[in-house]
mmCIF file of C-alpha atoms in Angstrom:
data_model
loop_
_atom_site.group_PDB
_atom_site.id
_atom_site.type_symbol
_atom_site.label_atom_id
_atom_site.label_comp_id
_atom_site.label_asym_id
_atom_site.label_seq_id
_atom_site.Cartn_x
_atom_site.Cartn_y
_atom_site.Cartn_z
ATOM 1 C CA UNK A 1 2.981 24.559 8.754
ATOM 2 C CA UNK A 2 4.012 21.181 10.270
ATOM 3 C CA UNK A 3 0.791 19.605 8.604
ATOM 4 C CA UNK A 4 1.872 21.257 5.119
ATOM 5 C CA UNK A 5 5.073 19.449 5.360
ATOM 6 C CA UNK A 6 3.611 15.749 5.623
ATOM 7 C CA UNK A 7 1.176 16.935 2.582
ATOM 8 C CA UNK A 8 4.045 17.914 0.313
ATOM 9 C CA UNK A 9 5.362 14.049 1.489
ATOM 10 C CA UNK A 10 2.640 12.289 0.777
ATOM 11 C CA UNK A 11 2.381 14.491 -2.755
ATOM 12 C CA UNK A 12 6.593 12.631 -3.037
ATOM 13 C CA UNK A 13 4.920 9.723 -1.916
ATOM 14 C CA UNK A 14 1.765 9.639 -4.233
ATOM 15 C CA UNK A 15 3.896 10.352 -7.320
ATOM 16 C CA UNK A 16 5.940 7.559 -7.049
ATOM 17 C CA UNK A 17 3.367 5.306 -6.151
ATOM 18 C CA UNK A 18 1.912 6.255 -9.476
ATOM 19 C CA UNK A 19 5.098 6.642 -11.895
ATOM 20 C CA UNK A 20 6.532 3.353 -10.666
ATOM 21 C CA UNK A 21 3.754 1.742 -11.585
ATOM 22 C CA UNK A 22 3.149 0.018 -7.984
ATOM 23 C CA UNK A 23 -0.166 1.497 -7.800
ATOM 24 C CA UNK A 24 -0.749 -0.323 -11.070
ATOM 25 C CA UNK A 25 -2.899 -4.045 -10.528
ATOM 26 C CA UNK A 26 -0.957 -5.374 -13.594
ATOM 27 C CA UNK A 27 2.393 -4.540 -11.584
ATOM 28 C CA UNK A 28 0.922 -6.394 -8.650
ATOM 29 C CA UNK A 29 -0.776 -9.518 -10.601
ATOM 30 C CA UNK A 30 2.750 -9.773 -12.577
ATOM 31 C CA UNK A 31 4.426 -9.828 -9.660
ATOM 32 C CA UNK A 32 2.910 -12.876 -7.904
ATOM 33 C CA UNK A 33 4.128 -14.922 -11.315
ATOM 34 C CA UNK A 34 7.624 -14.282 -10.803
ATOM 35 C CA UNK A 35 7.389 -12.268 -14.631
ATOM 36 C CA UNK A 36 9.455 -9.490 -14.018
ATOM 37 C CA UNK A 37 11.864 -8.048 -11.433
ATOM 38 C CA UNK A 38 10.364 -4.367 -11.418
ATOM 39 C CA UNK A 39 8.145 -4.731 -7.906
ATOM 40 C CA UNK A 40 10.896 -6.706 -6.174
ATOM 41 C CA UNK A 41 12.979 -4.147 -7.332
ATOM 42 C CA UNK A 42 11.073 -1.612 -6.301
ATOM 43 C CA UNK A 43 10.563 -3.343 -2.939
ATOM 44 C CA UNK A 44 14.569 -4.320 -2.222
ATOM 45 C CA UNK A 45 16.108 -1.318 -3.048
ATOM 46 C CA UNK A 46 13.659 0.556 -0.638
ATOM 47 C CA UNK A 47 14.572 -1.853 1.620
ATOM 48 C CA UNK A 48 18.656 -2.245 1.054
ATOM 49 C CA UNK A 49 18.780 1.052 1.609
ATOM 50 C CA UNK A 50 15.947 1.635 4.802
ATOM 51 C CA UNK A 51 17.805 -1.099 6.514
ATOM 52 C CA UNK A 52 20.769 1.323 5.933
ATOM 53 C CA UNK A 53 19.069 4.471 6.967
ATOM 54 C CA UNK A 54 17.886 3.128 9.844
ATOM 55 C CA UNK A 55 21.213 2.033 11.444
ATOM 56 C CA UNK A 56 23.136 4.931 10.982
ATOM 57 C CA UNK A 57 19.883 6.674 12.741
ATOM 58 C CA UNK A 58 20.440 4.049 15.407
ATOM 59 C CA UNK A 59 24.303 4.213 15.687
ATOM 60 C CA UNK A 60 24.776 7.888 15.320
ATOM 61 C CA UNK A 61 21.443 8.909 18.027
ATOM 62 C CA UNK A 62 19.949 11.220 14.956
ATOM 63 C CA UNK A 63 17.781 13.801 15.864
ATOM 64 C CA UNK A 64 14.542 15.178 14.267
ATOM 65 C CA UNK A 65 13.919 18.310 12.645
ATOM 66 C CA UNK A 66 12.472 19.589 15.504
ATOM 67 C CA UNK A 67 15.581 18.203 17.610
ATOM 68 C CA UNK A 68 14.479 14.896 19.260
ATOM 69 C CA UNK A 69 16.165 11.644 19.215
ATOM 70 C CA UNK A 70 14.536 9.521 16.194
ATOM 71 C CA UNK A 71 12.769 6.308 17.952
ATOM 72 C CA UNK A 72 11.381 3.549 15.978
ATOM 73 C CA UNK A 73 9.290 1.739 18.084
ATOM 74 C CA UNK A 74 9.593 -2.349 17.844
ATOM 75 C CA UNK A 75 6.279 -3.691 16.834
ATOM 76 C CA UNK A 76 5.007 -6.402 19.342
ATOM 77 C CA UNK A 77 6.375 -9.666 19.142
ATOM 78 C CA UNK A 78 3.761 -12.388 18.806
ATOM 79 C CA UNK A 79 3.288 -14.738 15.221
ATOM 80 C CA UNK A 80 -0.129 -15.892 14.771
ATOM 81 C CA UNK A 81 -1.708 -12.101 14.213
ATOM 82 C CA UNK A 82 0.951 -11.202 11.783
ATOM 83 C CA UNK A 83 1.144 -14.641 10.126
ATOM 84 C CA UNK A 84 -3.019 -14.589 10.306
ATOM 85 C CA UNK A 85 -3.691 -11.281 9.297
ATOM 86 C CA UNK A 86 -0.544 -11.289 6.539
ATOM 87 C CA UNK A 87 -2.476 -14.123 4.503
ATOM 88 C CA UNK A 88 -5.720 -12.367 4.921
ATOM 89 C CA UNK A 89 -3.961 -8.675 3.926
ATOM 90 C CA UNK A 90 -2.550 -10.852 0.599
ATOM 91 C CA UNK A 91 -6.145 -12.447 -0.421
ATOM 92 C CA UNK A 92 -7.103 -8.522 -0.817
ATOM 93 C CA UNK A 93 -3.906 -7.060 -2.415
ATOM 94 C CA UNK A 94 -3.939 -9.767 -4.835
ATOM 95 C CA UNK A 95 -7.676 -9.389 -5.680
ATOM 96 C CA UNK A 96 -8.214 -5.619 -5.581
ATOM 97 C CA UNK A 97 -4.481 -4.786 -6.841
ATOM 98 C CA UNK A 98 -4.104 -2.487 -4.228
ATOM 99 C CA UNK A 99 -2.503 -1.921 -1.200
ATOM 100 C CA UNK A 100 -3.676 1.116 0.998
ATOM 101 C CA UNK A 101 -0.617 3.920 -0.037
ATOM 102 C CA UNK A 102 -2.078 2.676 -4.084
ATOM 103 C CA UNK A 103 -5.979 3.215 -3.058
ATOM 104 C CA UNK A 104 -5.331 6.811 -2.364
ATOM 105 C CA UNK A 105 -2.986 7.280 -5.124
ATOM 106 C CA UNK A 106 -5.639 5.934 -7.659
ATOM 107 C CA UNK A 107 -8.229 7.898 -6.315
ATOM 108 C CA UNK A 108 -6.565 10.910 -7.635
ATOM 109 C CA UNK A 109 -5.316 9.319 -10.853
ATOM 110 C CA UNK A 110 -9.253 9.426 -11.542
ATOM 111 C CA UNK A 111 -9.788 5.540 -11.244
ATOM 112 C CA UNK A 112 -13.414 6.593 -8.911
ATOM 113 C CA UNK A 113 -13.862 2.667 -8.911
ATOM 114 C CA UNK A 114 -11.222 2.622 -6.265
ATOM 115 C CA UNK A 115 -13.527 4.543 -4.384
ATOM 116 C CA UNK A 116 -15.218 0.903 -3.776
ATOM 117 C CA UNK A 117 -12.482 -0.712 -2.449
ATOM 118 C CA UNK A 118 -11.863 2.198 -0.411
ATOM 119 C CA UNK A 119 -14.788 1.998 1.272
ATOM 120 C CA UNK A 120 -14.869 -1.723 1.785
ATOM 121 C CA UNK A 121 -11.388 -1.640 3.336
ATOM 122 C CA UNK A 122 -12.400 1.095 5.961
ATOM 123 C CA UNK A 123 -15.465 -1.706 6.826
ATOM 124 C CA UNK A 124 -12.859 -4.359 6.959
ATOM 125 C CA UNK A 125 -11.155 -2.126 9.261
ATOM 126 C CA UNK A 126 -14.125 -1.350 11.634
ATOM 127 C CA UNK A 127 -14.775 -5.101 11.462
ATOM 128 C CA UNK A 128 -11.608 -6.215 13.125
ATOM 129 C CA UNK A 129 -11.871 -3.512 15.642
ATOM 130 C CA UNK A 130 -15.313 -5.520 16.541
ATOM 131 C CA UNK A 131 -13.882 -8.820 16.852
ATOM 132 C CA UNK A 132 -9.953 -8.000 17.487
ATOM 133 C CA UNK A 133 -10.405 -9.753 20.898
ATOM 134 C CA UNK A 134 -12.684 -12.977 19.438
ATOM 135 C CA UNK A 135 -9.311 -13.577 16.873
ATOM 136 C CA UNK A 136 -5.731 -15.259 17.939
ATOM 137 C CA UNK A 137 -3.347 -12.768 18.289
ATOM 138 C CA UNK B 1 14.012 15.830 -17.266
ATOM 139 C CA UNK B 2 12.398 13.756 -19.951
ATOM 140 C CA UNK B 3 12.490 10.637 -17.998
ATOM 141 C CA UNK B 4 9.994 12.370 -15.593
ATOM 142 C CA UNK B 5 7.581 11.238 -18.053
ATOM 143 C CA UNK B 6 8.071 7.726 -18.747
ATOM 144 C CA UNK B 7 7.040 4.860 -16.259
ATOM 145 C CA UNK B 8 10.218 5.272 -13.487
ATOM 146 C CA UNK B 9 11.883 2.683 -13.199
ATOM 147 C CA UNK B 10 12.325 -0.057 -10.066
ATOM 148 C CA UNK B 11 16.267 1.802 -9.586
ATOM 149 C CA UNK B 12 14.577 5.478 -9.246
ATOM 150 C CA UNK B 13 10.938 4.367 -7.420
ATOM 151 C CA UNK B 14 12.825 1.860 -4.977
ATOM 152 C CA UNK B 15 15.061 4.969 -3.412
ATOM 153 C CA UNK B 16 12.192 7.598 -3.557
ATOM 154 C CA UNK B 17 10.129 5.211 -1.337
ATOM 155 C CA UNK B 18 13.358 4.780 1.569
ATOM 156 C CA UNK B 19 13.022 8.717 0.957
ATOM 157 C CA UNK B 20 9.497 9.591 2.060
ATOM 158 C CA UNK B 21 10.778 6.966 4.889
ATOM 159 C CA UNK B 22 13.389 9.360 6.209
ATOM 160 C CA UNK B 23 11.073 11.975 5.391
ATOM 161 C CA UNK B 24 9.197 10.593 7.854
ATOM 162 C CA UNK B 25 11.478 9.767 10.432
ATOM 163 C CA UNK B 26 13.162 13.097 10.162
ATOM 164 C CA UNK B 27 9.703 14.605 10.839
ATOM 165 C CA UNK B 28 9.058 12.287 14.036
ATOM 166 C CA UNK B 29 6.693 10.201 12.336
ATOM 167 C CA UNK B 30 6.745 6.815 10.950
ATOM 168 C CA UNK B 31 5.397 5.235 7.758
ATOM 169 C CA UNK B 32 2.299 3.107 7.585
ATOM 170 C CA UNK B 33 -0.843 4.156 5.354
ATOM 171 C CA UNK B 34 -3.243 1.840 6.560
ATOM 172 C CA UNK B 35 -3.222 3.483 10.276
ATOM 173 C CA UNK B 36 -5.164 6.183 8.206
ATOM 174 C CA UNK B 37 -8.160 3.290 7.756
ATOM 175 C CA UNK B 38 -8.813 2.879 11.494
ATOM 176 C CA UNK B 39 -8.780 7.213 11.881
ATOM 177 C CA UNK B 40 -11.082 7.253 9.299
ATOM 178 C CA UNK B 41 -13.423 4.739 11.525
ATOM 179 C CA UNK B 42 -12.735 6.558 14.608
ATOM 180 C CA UNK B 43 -14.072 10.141 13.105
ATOM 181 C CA UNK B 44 -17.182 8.121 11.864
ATOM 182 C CA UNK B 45 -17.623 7.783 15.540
ATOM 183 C CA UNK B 46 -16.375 4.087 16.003
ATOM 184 C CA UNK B 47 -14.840 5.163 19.200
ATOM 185 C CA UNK B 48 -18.073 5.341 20.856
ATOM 186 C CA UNK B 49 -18.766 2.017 21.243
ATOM 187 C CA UNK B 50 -15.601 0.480 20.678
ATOM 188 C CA UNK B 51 -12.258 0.586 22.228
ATOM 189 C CA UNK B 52 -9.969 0.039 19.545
ATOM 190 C CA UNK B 53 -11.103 3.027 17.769
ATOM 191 C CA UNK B 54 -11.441 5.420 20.921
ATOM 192 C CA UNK B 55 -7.863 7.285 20.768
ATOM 193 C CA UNK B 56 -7.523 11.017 20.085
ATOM 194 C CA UNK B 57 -7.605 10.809 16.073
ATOM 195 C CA UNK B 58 -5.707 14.220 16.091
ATOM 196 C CA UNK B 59 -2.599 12.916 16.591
ATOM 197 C CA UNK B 60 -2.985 11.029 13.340
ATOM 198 C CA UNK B 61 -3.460 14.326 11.374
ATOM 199 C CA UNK B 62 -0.514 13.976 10.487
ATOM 200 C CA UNK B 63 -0.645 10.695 8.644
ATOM 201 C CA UNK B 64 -4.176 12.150 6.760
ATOM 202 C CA UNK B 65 -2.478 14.841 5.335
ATOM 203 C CA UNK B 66 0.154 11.889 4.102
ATOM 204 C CA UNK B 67 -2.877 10.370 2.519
ATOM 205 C CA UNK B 68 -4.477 13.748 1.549
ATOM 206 C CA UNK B 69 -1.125 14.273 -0.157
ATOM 207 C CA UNK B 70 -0.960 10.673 -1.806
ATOM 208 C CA UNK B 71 -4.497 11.529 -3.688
ATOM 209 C CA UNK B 72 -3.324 15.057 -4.831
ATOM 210 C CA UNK B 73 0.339 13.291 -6.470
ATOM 211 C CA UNK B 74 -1.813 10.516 -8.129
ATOM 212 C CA UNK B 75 -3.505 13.508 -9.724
ATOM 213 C CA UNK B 76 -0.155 15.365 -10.696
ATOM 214 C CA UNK B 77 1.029 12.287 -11.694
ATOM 215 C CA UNK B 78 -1.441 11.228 -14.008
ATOM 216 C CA UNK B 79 -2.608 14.745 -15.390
ATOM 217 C CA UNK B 80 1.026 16.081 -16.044
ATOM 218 C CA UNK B 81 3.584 13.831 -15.643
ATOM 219 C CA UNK B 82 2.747 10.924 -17.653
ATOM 220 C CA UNK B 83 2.330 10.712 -21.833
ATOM 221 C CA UNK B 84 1.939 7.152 -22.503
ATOM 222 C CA UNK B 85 -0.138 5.336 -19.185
ATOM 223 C CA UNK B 86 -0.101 1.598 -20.394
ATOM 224 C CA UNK B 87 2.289 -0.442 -18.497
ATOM 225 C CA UNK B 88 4.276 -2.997 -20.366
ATOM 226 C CA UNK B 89 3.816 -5.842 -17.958
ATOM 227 C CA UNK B 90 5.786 -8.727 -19.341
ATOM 228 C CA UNK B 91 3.950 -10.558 -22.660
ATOM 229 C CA UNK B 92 3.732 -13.505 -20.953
ATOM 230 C CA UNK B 93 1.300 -12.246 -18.443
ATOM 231 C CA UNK B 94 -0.420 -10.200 -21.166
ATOM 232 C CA UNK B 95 -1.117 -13.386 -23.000
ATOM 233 C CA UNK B 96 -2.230 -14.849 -19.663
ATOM 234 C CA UNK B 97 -4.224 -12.272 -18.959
ATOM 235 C CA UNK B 98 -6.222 -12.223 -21.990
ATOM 236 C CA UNK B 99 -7.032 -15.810 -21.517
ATOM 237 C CA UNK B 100 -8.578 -14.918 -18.289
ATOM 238 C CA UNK B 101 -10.712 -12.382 -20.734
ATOM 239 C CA UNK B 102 -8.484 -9.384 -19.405
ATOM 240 C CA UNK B 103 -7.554 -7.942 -22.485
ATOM 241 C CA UNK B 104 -6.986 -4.553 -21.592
ATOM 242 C CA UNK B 105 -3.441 -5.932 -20.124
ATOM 243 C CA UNK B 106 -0.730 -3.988 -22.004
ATOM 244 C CA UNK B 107 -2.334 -0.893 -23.132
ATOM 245 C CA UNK B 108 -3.615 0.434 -19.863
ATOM 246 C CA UNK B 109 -2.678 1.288 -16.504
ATOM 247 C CA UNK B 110 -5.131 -0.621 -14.786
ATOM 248 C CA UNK B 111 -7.736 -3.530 -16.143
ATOM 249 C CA UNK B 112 -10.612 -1.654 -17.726
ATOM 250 C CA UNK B 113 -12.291 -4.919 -17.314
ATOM 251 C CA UNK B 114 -12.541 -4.109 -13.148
ATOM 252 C CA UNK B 115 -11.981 -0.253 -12.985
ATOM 253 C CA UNK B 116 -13.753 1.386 -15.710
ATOM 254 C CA UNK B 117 -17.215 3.245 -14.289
ATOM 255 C CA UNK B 118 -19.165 1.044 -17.199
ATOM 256 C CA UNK B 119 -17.367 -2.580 -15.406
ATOM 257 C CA UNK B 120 -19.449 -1.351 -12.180
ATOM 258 C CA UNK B 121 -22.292 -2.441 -14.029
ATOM 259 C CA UNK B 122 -21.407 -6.247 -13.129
ATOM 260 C CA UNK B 123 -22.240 -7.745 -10.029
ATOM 261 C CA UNK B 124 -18.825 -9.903 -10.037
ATOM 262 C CA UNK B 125 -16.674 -6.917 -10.488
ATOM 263 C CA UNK B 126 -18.790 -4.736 -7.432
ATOM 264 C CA UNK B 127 -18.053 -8.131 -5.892
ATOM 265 C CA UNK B 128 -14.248 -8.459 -6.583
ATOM 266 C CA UNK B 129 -13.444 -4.567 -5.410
ATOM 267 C CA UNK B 130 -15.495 -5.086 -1.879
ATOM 268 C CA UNK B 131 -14.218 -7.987 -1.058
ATOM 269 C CA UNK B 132 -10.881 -7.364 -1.965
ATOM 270 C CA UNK B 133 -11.239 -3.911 -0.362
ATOM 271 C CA UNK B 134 -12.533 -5.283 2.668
ATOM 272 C CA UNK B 135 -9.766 -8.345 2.826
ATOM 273 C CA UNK B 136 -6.916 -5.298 2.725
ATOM 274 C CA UNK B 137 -8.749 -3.322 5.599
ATOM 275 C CA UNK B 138 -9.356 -6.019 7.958
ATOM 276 C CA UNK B 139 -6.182 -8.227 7.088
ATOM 277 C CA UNK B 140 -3.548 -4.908 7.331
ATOM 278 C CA UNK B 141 -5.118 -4.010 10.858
ATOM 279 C CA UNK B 142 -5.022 -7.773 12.277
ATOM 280 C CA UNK B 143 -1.796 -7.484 11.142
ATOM 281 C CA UNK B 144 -0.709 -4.184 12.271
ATOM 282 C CA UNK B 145 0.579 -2.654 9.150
ATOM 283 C CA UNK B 146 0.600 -2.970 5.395
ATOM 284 C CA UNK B 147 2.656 -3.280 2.850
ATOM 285 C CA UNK B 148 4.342 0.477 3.953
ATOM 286 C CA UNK B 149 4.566 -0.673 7.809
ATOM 287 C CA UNK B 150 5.514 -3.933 7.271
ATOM 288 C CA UNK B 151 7.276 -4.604 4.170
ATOM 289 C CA UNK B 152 9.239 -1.297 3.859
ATOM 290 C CA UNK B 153 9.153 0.207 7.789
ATOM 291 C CA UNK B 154 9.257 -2.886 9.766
ATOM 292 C CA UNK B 155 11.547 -4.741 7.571
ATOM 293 C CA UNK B 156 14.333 -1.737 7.456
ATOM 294 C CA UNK B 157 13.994 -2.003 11.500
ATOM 295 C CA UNK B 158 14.832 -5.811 11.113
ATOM 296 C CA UNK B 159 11.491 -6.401 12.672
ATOM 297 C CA UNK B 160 11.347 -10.276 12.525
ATOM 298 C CA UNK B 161 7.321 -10.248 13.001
ATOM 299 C CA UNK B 162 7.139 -8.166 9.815
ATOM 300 C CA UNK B 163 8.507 -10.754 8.006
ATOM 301 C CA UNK B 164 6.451 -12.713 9.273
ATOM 302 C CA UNK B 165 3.512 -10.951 7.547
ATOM 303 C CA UNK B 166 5.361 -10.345 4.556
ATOM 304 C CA UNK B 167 5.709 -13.775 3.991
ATOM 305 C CA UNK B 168 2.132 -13.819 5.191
ATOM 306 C CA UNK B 169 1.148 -11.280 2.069
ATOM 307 C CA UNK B 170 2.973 -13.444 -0.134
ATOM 308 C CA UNK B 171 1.274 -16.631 0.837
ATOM 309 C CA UNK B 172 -2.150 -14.811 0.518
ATOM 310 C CA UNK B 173 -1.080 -12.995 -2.466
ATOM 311 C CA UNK B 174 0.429 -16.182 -4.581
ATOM 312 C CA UNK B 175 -3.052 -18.000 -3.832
ATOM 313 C CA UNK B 176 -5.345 -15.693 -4.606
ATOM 314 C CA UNK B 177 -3.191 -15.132 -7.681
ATOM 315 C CA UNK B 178 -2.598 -18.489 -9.053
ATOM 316 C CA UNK B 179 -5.466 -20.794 -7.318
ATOM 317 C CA UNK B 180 -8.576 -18.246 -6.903
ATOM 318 C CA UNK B 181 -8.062 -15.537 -9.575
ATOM 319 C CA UNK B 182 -8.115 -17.655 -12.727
ATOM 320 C CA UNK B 183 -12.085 -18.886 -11.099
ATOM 321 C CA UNK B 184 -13.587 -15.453 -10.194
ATOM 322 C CA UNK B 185 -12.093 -13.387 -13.355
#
């Protein structure tokens, strides 16, 4: 039951993802030449009002659905992984179009090419688990 | 409910995105789809010889059924809610986009040039999916989060290492796109 409720989600999640046209590479490649406002729209207004969400969470102690406090862990501080891996993460969504949440989308929007860069970014994946402690974090 | 069909715009996809967030939250969980790449290593059996991937995937059933779900509203989306697929990028970038010999911009909703089965036939196009496949993978997990984790979790939680990476995307994302792109397409 629990696991049916973060399918229906993800079902919200793929929708939009599709229908706004984020999951789209021309969406993506129009957005890194300043054309058009529609992905940084997309992208502040998501965040205008998460930044919201997440301090009334905060303020007012809000409690899950199943009655615990809501905790969002802090990520850990440090700058060279996140400035490091950022850039690297940028090269790809740039070049494939794609960001993870869009691979899956596309995937069901019958675009099987995806399937590629799918599979290439689950090897990227393993590949930095092999060397995460050769890199500067 | 006609709208349903068009291409939503930025004002209706921007709040259905801080949606799934609370979603989330309210469900004990929190966002980030490219966890879902390092599960998917550690059920191949990565765990066995490697520490990062040896944690109890389980736990991140969860997030699978996220993605699970994210496949099966690509498909709703595209088989029933849309009439018209093309997205009307901005003419300037159509006209720059056909220089670069991408002249399906405008009339479809991704390049047919890179995503059509009969483009697999190229070596530079096999090429420009696995690399940028594998550039997403490895870059979002050095990172520790995506454009879901980062730009829309971590920033809403005034994480100041997100935007760190966010900047990071951009600075990856505005080179590839102005300096590299206009070489390899």
């Amino acid at each position: 039951m629990r696991q049916l409720i973060f399918l229906i989600i993800g079902i919200l999640f793929g929708i939009t993802m599709y229908k706004s046209e984020a999951a789209s590479w021309f969406r993506i490649y129009e957005m890194f030449q300043f054309k058009s406002f529609h992905m940084y729209g997309i992208i502040g207004s998501a965040l205008v009002l998460g930044v919201l969400m997440i301090q009334i969470i905060k303020r007012y102690k809000l409690k899950s659905a199943y009655g615990e406090l809501i905790v969002i862990p802090d990520k850990t501080k440090s700058f060279s992984r996140y400035a490091y891996g950022g850039i690297i993460f940028g090269l790809g969504w740039a070049l494939a179009g794609a960001c993870p949440g869009p691979i899956f989308t596309l995937i069901g929007a019958g675009f099987y090419p995806i399937l590629i860069v799918l599979l290439f970014a689950i090897l990227g994946t393993w590949v930095y688990g092999l060397i995460a402690n050769k890199l500067p974090h | 409910m006609e709208w349903i069909f068009h291409p939503w715009p930025w004002y209706v996809g921007g709040p259905m995105i801080a949606l799934i967030m609370f979603l989330l939250l309210f469900f004990g969980k929190n966002f980030g789809i490219s966890s879902n790449l390092r599960t998917f290593c550690t059920i191949c059996g990565a765990g066995k010889s490697n520490e990062f991937f040896n944690f109890d995937w389980k736990k991140q059933q969860w997030n699978l059924m996220v993605s699970a779900g994210a496949i099966i509203g690509g498909a709703l989306a595209s088989h029933f809610l849309s009439t018209d697929s093309s997205v009307a990028i901005h003419p300037d970038t159509i006209t720059k986009l056909q220089d670069l010999s991408i002249n399906s911009a405008g009339k479809a909703y991704l390049p047919e040039e890179l995503f059509s089965m009969q483009a697999l036939l190229q070596p530079k196009v096999l090429l420009i999916l696995s690399i940028g496949g594998f550039l997403v993978g490895f870059g979002a997990r050095y990172a520790g989060g995506c454009t879901s984790g980062h730009a829309i979790s971590g920033l809403s939680n005034l994480q100041l290492v997100s935007l760190y990476a966010v900047i990071g995307f951009f600075i990856g994302g505005l080179f590839m796109n102005h300096f590299l792109l206009p070489h390899i397409l």
